[in-house]
Tab-separated table of C-alpha atoms and ligand atoms in Angstrom:
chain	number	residue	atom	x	y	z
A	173	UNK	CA	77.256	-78.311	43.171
A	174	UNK	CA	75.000	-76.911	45.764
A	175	UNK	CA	71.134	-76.294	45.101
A	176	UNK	CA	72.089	-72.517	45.797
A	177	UNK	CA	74.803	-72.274	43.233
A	178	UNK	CA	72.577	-74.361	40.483
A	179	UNK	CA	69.821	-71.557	40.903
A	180	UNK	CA	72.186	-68.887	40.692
A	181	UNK	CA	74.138	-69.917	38.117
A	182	UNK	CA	71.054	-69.590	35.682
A	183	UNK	CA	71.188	-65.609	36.152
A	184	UNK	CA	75.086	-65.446	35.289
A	185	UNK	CA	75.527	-64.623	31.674
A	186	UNK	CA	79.048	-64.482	29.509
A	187	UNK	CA	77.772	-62.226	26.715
A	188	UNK	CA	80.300	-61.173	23.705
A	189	UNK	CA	78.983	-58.570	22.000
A	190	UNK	CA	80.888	-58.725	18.724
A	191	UNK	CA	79.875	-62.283	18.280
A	192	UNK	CA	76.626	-64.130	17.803
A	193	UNK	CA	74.653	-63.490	20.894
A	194	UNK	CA	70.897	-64.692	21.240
A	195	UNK	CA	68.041	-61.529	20.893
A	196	UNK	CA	67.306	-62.153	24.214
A	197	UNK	CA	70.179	-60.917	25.169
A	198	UNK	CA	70.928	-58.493	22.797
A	199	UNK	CA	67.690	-57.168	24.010
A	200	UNK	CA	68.766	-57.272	27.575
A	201	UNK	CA	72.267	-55.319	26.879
A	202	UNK	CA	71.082	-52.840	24.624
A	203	UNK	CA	68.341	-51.848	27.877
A	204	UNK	CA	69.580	-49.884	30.764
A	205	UNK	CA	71.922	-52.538	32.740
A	206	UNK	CA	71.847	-52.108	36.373
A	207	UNK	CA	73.956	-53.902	39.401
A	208	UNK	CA	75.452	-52.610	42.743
A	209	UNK	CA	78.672	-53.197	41.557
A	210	UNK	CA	80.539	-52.425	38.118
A	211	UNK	CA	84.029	-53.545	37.363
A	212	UNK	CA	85.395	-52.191	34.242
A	213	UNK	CA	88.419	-54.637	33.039
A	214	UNK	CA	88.248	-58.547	32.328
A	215	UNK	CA	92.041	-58.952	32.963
A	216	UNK	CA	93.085	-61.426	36.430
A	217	UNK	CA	92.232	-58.622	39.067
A	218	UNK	CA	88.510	-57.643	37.562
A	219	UNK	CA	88.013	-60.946	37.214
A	220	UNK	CA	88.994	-61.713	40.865
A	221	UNK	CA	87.130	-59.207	42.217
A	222	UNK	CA	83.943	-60.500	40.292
A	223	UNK	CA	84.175	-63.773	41.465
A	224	UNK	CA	84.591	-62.768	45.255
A	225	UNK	CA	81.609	-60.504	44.747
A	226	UNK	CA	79.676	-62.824	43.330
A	227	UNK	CA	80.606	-65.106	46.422
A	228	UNK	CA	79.674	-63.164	48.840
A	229	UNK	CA	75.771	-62.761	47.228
A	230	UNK	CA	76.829	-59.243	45.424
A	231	UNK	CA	75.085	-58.208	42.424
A	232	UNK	CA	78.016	-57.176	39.622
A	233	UNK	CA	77.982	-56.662	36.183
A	234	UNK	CA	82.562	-56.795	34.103
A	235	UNK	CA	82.678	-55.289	31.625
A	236	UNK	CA	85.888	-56.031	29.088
A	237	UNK	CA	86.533	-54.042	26.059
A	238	UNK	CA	88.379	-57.163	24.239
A	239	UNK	CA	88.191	-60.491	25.821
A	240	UNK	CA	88.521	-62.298	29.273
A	241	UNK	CA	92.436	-62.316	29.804
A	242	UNK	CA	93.282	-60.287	26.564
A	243	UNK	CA	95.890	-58.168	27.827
A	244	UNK	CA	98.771	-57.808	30.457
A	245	UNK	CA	97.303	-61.093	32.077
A	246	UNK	CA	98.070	-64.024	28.771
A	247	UNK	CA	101.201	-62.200	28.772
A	248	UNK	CA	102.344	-63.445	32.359
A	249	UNK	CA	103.927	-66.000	33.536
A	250	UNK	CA	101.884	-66.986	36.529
A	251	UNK	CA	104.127	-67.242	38.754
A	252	UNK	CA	103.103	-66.713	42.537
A	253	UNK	CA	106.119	-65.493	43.818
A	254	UNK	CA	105.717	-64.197	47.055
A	255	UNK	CA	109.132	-65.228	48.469
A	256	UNK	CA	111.285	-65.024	45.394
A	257	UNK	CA	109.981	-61.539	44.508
A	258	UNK	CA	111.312	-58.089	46.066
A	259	UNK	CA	108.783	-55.789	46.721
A	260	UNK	CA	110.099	-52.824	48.513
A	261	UNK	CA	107.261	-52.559	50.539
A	262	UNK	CA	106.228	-54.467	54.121
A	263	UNK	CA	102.310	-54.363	52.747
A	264	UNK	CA	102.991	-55.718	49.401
A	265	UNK	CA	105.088	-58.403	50.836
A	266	UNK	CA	102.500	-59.269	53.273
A	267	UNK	CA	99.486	-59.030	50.731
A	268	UNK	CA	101.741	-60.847	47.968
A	269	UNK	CA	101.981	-64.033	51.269
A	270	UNK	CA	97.935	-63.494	51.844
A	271	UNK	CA	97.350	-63.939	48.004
A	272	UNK	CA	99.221	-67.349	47.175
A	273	UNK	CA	97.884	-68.689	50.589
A	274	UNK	CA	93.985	-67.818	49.526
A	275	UNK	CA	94.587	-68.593	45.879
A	276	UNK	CA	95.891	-72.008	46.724
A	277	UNK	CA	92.639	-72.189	48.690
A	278	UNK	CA	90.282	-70.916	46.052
A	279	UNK	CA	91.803	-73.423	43.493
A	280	UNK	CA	89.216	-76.321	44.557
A	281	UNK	CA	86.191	-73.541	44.245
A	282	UNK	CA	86.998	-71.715	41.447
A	283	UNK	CA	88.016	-75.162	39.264
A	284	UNK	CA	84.689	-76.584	40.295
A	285	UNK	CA	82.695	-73.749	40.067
A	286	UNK	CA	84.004	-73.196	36.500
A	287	UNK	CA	85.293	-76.465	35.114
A	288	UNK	CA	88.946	-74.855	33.866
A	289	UNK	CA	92.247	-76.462	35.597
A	290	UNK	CA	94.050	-73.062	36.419
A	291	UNK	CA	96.904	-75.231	36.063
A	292	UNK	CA	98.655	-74.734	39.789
A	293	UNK	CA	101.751	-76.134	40.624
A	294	UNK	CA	103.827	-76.150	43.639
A	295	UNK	CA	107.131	-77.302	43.096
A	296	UNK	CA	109.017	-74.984	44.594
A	297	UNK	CA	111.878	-72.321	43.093
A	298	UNK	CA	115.549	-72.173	42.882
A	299	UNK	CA	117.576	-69.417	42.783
A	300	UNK	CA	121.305	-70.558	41.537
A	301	UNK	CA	124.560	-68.802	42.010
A	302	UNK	CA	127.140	-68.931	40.119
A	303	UNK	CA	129.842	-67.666	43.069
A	304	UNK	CA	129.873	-68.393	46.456
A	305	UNK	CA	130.398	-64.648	46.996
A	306	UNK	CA	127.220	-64.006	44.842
A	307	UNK	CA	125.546	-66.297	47.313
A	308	UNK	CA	126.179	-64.551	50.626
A	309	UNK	CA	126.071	-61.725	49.044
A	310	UNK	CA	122.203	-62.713	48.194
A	311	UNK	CA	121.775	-64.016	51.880
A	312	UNK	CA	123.241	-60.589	53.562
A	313	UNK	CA	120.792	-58.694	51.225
A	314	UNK	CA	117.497	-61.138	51.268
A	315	UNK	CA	118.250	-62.303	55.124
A	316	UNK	CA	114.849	-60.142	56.083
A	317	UNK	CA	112.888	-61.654	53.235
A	318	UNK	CA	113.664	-65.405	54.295
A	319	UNK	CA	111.126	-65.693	56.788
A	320	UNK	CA	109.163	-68.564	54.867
A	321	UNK	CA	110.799	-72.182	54.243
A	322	UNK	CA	113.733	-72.410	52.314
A	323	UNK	CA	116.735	-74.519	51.969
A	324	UNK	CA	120.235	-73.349	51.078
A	325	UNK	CA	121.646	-76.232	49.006
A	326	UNK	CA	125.364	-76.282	48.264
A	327	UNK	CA	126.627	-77.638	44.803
A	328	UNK	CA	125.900	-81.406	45.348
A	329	UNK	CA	123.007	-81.339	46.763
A	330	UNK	CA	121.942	-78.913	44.116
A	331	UNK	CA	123.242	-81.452	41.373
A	332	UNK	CA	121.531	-83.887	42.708
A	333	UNK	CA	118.141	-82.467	42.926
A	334	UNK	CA	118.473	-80.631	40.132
A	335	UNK	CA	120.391	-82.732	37.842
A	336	UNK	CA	119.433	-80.280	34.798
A	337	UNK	CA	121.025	-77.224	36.075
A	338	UNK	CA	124.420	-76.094	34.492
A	339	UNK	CA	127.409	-77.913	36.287
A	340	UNK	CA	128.850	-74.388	36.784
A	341	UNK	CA	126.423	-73.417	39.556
A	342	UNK	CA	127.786	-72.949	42.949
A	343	UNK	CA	125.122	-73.869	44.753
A	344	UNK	CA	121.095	-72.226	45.045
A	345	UNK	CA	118.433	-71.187	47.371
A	346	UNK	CA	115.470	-73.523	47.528
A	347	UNK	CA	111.992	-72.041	47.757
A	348	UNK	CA	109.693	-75.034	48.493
A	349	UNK	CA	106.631	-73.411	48.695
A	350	UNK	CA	106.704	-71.455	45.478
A	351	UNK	CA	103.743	-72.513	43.153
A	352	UNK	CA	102.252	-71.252	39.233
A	353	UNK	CA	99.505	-71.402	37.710
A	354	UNK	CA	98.521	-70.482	34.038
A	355	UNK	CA	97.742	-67.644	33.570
A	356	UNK	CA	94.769	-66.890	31.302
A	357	UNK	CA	93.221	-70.075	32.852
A	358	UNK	CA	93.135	-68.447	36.033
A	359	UNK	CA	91.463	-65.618	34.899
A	360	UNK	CA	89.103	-67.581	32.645
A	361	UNK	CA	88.543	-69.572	35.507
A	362	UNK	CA	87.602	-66.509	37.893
A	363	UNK	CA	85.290	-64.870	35.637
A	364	UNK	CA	83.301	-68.390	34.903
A	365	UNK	CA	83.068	-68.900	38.271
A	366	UNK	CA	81.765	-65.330	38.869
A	367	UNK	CA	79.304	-66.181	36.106
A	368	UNK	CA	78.071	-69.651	37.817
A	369	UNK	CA	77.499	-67.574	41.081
A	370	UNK	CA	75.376	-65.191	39.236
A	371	UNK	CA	77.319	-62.447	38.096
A	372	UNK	CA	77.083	-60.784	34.808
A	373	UNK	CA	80.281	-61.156	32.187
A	374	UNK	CA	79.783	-58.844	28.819
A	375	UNK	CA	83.309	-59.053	26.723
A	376	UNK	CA	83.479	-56.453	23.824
A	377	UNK	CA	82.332	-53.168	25.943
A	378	UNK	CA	83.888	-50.076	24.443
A	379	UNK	CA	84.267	-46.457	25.065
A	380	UNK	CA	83.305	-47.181	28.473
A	381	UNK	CA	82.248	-43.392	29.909
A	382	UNK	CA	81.782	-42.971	33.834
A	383	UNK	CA	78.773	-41.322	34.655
A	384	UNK	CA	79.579	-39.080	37.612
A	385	UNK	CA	76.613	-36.397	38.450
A	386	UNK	CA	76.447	-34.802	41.712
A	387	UNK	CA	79.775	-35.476	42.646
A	388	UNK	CA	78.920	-39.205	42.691
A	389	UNK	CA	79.421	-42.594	40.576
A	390	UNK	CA	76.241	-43.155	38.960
A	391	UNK	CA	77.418	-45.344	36.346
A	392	UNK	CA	78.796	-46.464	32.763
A	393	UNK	CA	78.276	-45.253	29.310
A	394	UNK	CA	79.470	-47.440	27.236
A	395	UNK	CA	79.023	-48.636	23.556
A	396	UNK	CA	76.047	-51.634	24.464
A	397	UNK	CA	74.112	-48.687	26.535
A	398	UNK	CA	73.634	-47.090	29.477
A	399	UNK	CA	74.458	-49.393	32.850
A	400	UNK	CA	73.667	-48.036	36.263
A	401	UNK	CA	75.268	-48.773	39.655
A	402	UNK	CA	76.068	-48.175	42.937
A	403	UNK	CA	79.903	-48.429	42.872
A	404	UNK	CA	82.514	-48.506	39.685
A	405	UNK	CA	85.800	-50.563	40.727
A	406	UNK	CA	88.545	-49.567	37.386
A	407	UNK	CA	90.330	-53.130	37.364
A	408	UNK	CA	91.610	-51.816	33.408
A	409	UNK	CA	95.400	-52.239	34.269
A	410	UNK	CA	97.210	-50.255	31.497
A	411	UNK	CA	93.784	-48.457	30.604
A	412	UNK	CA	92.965	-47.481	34.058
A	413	UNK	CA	95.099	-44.217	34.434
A	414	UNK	CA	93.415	-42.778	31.112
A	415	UNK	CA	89.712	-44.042	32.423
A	416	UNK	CA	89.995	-42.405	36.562
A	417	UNK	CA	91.127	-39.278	34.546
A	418	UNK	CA	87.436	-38.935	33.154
A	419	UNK	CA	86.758	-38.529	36.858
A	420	UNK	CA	89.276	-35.594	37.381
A	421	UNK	CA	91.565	-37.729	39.160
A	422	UNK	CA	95.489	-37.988	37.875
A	423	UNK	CA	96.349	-41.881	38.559
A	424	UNK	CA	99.933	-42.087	36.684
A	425	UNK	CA	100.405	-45.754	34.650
A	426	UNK	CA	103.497	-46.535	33.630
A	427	UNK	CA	104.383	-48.933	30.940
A	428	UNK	CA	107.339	-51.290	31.051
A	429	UNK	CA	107.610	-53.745	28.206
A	430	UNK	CA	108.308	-57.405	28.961
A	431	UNK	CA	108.992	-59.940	26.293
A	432	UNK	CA	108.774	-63.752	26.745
A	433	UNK	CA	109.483	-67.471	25.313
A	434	UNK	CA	108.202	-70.707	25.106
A	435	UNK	CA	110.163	-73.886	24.590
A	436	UNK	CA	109.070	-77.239	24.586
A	437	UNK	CA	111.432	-80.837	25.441
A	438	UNK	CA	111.043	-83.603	23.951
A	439	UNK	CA	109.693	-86.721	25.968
A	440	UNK	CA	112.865	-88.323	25.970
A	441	UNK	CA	114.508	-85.512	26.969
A	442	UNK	CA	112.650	-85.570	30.449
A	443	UNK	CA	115.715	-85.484	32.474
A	444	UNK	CA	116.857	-82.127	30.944
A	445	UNK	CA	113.641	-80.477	31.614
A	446	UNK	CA	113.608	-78.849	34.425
A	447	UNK	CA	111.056	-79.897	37.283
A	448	UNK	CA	111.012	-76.653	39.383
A	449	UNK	CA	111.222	-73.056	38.453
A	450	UNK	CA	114.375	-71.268	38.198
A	451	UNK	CA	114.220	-68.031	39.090
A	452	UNK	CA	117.678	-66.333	38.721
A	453	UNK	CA	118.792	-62.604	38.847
A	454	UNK	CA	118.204	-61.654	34.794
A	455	UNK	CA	115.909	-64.842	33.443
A	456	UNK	CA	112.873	-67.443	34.765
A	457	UNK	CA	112.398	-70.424	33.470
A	458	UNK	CA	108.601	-71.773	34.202
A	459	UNK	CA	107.787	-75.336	33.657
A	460	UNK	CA	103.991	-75.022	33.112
A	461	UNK	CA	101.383	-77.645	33.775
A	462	UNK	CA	100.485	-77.798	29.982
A	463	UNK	CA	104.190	-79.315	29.377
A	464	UNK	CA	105.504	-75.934	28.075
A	465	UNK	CA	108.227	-74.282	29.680
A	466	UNK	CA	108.112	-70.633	29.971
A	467	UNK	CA	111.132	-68.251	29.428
A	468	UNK	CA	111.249	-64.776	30.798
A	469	UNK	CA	110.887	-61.483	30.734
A	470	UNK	CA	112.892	-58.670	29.215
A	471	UNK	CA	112.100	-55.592	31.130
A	472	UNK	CA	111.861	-52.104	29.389
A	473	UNK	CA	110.152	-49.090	30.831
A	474	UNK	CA	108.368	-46.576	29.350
A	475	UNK	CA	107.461	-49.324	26.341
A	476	UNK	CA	104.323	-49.931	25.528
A	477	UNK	CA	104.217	-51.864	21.898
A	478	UNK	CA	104.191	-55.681	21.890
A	479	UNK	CA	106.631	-56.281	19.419
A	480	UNK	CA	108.765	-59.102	19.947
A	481	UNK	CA	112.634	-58.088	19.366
A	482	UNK	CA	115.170	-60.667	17.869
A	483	UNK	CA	117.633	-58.871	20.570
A	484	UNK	CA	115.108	-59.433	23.872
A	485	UNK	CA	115.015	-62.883	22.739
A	486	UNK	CA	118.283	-64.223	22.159
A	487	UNK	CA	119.307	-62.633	25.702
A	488	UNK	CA	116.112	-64.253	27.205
A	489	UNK	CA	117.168	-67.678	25.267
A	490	UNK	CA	121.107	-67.349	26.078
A	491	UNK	CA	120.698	-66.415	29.940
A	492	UNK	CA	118.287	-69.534	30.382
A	493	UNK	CA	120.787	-72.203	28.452
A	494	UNK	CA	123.009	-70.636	30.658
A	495	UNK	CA	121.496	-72.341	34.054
A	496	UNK	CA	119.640	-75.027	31.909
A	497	UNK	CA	121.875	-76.516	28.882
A	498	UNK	CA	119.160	-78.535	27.665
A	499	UNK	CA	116.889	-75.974	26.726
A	500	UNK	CA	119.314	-75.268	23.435
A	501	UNK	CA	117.823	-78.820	22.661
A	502	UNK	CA	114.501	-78.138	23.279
A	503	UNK	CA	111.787	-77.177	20.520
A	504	UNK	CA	111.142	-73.304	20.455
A	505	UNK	CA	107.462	-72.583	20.231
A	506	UNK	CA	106.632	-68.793	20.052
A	507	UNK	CA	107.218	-65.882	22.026
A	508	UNK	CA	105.063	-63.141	22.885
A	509	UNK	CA	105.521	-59.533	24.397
A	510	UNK	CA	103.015	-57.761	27.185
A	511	UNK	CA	103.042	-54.217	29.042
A	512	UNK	CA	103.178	-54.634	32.789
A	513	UNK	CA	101.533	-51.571	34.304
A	514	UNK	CA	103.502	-49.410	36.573
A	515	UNK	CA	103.133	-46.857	39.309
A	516	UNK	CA	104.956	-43.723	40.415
A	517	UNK	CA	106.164	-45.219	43.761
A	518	UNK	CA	105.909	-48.858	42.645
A	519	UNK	CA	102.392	-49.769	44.857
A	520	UNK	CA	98.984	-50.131	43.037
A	521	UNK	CA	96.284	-48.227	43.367
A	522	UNK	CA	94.080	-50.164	45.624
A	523	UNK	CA	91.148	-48.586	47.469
A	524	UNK	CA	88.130	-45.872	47.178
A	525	UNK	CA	88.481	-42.714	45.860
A	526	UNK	CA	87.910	-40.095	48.448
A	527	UNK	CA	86.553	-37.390	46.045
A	528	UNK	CA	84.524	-39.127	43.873
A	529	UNK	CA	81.692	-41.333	46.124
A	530	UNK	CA	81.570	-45.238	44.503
A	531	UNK	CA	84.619	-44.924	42.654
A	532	UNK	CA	87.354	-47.405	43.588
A	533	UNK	CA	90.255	-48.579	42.039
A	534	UNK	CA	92.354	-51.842	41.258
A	535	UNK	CA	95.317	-51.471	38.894
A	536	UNK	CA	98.690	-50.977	38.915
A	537	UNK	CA	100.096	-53.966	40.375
A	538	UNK	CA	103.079	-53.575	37.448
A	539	UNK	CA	104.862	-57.408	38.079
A	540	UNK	CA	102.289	-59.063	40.439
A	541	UNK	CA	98.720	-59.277	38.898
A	542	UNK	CA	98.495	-62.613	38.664
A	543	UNK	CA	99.764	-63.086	42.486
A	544	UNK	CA	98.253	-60.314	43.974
A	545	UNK	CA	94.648	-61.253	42.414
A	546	UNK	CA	92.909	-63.445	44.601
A	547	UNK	CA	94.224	-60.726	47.726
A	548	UNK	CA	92.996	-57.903	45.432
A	549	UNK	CA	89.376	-59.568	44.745
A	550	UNK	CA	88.891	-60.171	48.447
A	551	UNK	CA	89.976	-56.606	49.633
A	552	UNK	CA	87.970	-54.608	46.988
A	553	UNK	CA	84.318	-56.897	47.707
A	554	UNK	CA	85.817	-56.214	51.149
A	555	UNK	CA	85.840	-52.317	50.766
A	556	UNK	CA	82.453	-52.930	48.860
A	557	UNK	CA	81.137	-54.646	52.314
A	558	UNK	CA	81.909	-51.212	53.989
A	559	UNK	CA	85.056	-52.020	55.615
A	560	UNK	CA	87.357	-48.774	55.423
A	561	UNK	CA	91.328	-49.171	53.570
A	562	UNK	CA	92.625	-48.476	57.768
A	563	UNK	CA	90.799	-51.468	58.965
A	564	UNK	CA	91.982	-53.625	55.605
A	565	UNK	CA	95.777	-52.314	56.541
A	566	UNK	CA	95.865	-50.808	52.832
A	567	UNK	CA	96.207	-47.302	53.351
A	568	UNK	CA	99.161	-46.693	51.383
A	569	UNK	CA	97.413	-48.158	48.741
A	570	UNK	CA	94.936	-45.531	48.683
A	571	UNK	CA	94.075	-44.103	45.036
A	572	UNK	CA	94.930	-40.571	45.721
A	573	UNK	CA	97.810	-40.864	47.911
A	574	UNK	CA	100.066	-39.065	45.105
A	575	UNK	CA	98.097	-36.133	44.526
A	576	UNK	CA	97.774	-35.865	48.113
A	577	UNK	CA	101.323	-35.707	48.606
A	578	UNK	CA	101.907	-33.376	45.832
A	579	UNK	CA	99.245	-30.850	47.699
A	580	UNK	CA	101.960	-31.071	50.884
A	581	UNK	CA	104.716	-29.991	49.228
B	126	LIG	N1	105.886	-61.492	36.933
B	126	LIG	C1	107.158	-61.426	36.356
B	126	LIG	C2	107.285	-60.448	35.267
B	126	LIG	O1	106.461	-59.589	35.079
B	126	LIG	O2	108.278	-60.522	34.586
């Protein structure tokens, strides 16, 4: 570690204010708190956008009403997807490339700087096909999306690289620069980092308040005190429609459920486990780095509990056995459900807010957090810097782009 990240490492504090925390610090919270920068949510994208501002020498203060990685992101399953995925949208698909590409690079950093394996893995993706019509059909409709390597592999060549797949499968599409990473590690690993480059990390923050006066951010209320700043970035995922509305602003989050599995195979069972991800139409199957393999997701808009249903399961459990007959041997772990949060017109909301000065936002990347995080962190300390959303090429991100639109009808 460099003598410039030892010194500033001694100013970054992880404070949790419903657990023991020294008086010191107590002391320090329950004061005014000032940085430049607040970000209000400790899920993967405030904790992203922390760690590049904290990179790049900016002062910054997350705040997280639970802890680190306590919502939407420790329900993921980390994968970074940026070929595999459809995104309906030339930016997204280019930001969703930018992301894996920097987060692969950050991995060394971030690890270092915060001593937690994230837990990335490239081993690439298949996507199988039962059909051969179901596999041209796939290649008519993806042929614009298959820009990055892949492999078409026909039945034996699939068998034989894949020799736990179902002996039904036609044949699959090869993805071999797909990668994972585990989830609440990454995020862990973000906001420690952000912490060891001097930023400050206080979990437990509730009824966080923005403090807008003369038409500008000034701040956060929130239940530790009074914290003053510069600019507010909401990061809150699910939360962050009901917090921008405190500004006046109508930011529309939509819920959609998603309910996944986790199976584990016995060591001797090594050959029926898979070694790559499997990423079919209705199920994924994740190997993880922690030996797990990860089942998922159900997808059901306009949910919001996280209750785990028999039904969601058993569909989740019968689709993967389907492509992967050994995972009826395997031993079930646990299964947990999380709310992915949703937009009107499918983009997040990345970018300032024109009509409030210092207000930006970064939520509402519904599937995607955990690949779009590392791109989101870098554009929002970007926007920070003073670089506009035209000269980041994220103008249809912008915040207010709905309300705008309903003002032109
Ligand atoms: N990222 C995949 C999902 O949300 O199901």
């Amino acid at each position: 570690m460099s003598e410039e990240v030892r010194s500033r490492s001694r100013s970054g504090s992880l404070y949790r204010t419903g657990t023991a925390y020294s008086s010191q610090i107590r002391g320090e919270i329950r004061g005014k708190l000032h940085a430049e920068t607040i970000v209000v949510g400790g899920g993967v994208i405030g904790c992203a956008i922390a760690y590049e501002l904290a990179s790049q020498g900016k002062e910054v203060i997350l705040v997280e009403r639970s802890r680190i990685a306590g919502g939407t992101s420790c329900a993921a399953a980390g994968m970074l997807a940026s070929d595999s995925e459809e995104f309906h949208s030339p930016v997204l698909t280019k930001l969703a490339h930018e992301s894996k590409a920097l987060l692969h690079q950050q991995t060394e950093h971030i690890s270092a700087l915060s001593g937690i394996d994230i837990g990335l893995q490239q081993h690439g993706f298949i996507t199988p096909f039962r059909q051969e019509n179901e596999m041209n059909n796939y290649r008519d409709k993806r042929s614009g999306d298959l820009t990055t390597e892949h492999v078409w592999w026909d039945r034996s060549i699939l068998q034989h690289r894949a020799p736990w797949i179902s002996e039904e499968a036609h044949g699959a599409l090869y993805r071999p620069s797909e990668s994972e990473v585990l989830p609440v590690n990454l995020a862990r690993a973000y906001a420690r980092a952000a912490q060891t480059l001097g930023a400050k990390v206080i979990e437990g923050v509730q009824n966080v308040r923005l403090n807008v006066d003369a038409n500008r951010v000034q701040g956060v209320d929130t239940s530790i005190g009074m914290m003053t700043c510069k600019h507010v970035i909401i990061a809150a995922g699910l939360q962050g429609g009901e917090l921008i509305k405190q500004a006046g602003l109508n930011l529309p989050v939509l819920p959609v459920k998603g309910e996944i599995a986790a199976v584990r195979f016995a060591d001797h069972d090594t050959g029926y486990r898979p070694d790559k991800t499997v990423y079919a139409d209705n199920v994924y199957i994740v190997p993880k780095a922690n030996g797990e393999v990860w089942i998922g997701a159900t997808s059901l808009p306009g949910r919001s509990d996280h209750i785990v249903t028999v039904k969601g399961i058993q569909q989740l459990l019968a689709s993967a056995a389907s492509w992967v007959p050994g995972i009826g041997q395997a031993q079930y772990l646990r299964a947990w459900a999380g709310v992915r949060p949703s937009t009107p017109d499918g983009l997040p909301y990345i970018g300032a807010c024109e009509s409030i000065p210092g207000l930006y936002t970064a939520f509402g990347h519904y599937r995607n957090g955990i690949l779009l995080s590392a791109i989101t962190g870098r554009l929002m300390a970007n926007l920070i810097g003073g670089h506009t959303s035209e000269e980041l090429g994220i103008e249809e991100l912008c915040p207010e782009r709905l309300s705008r639109k309903e003002i032109m009808q």
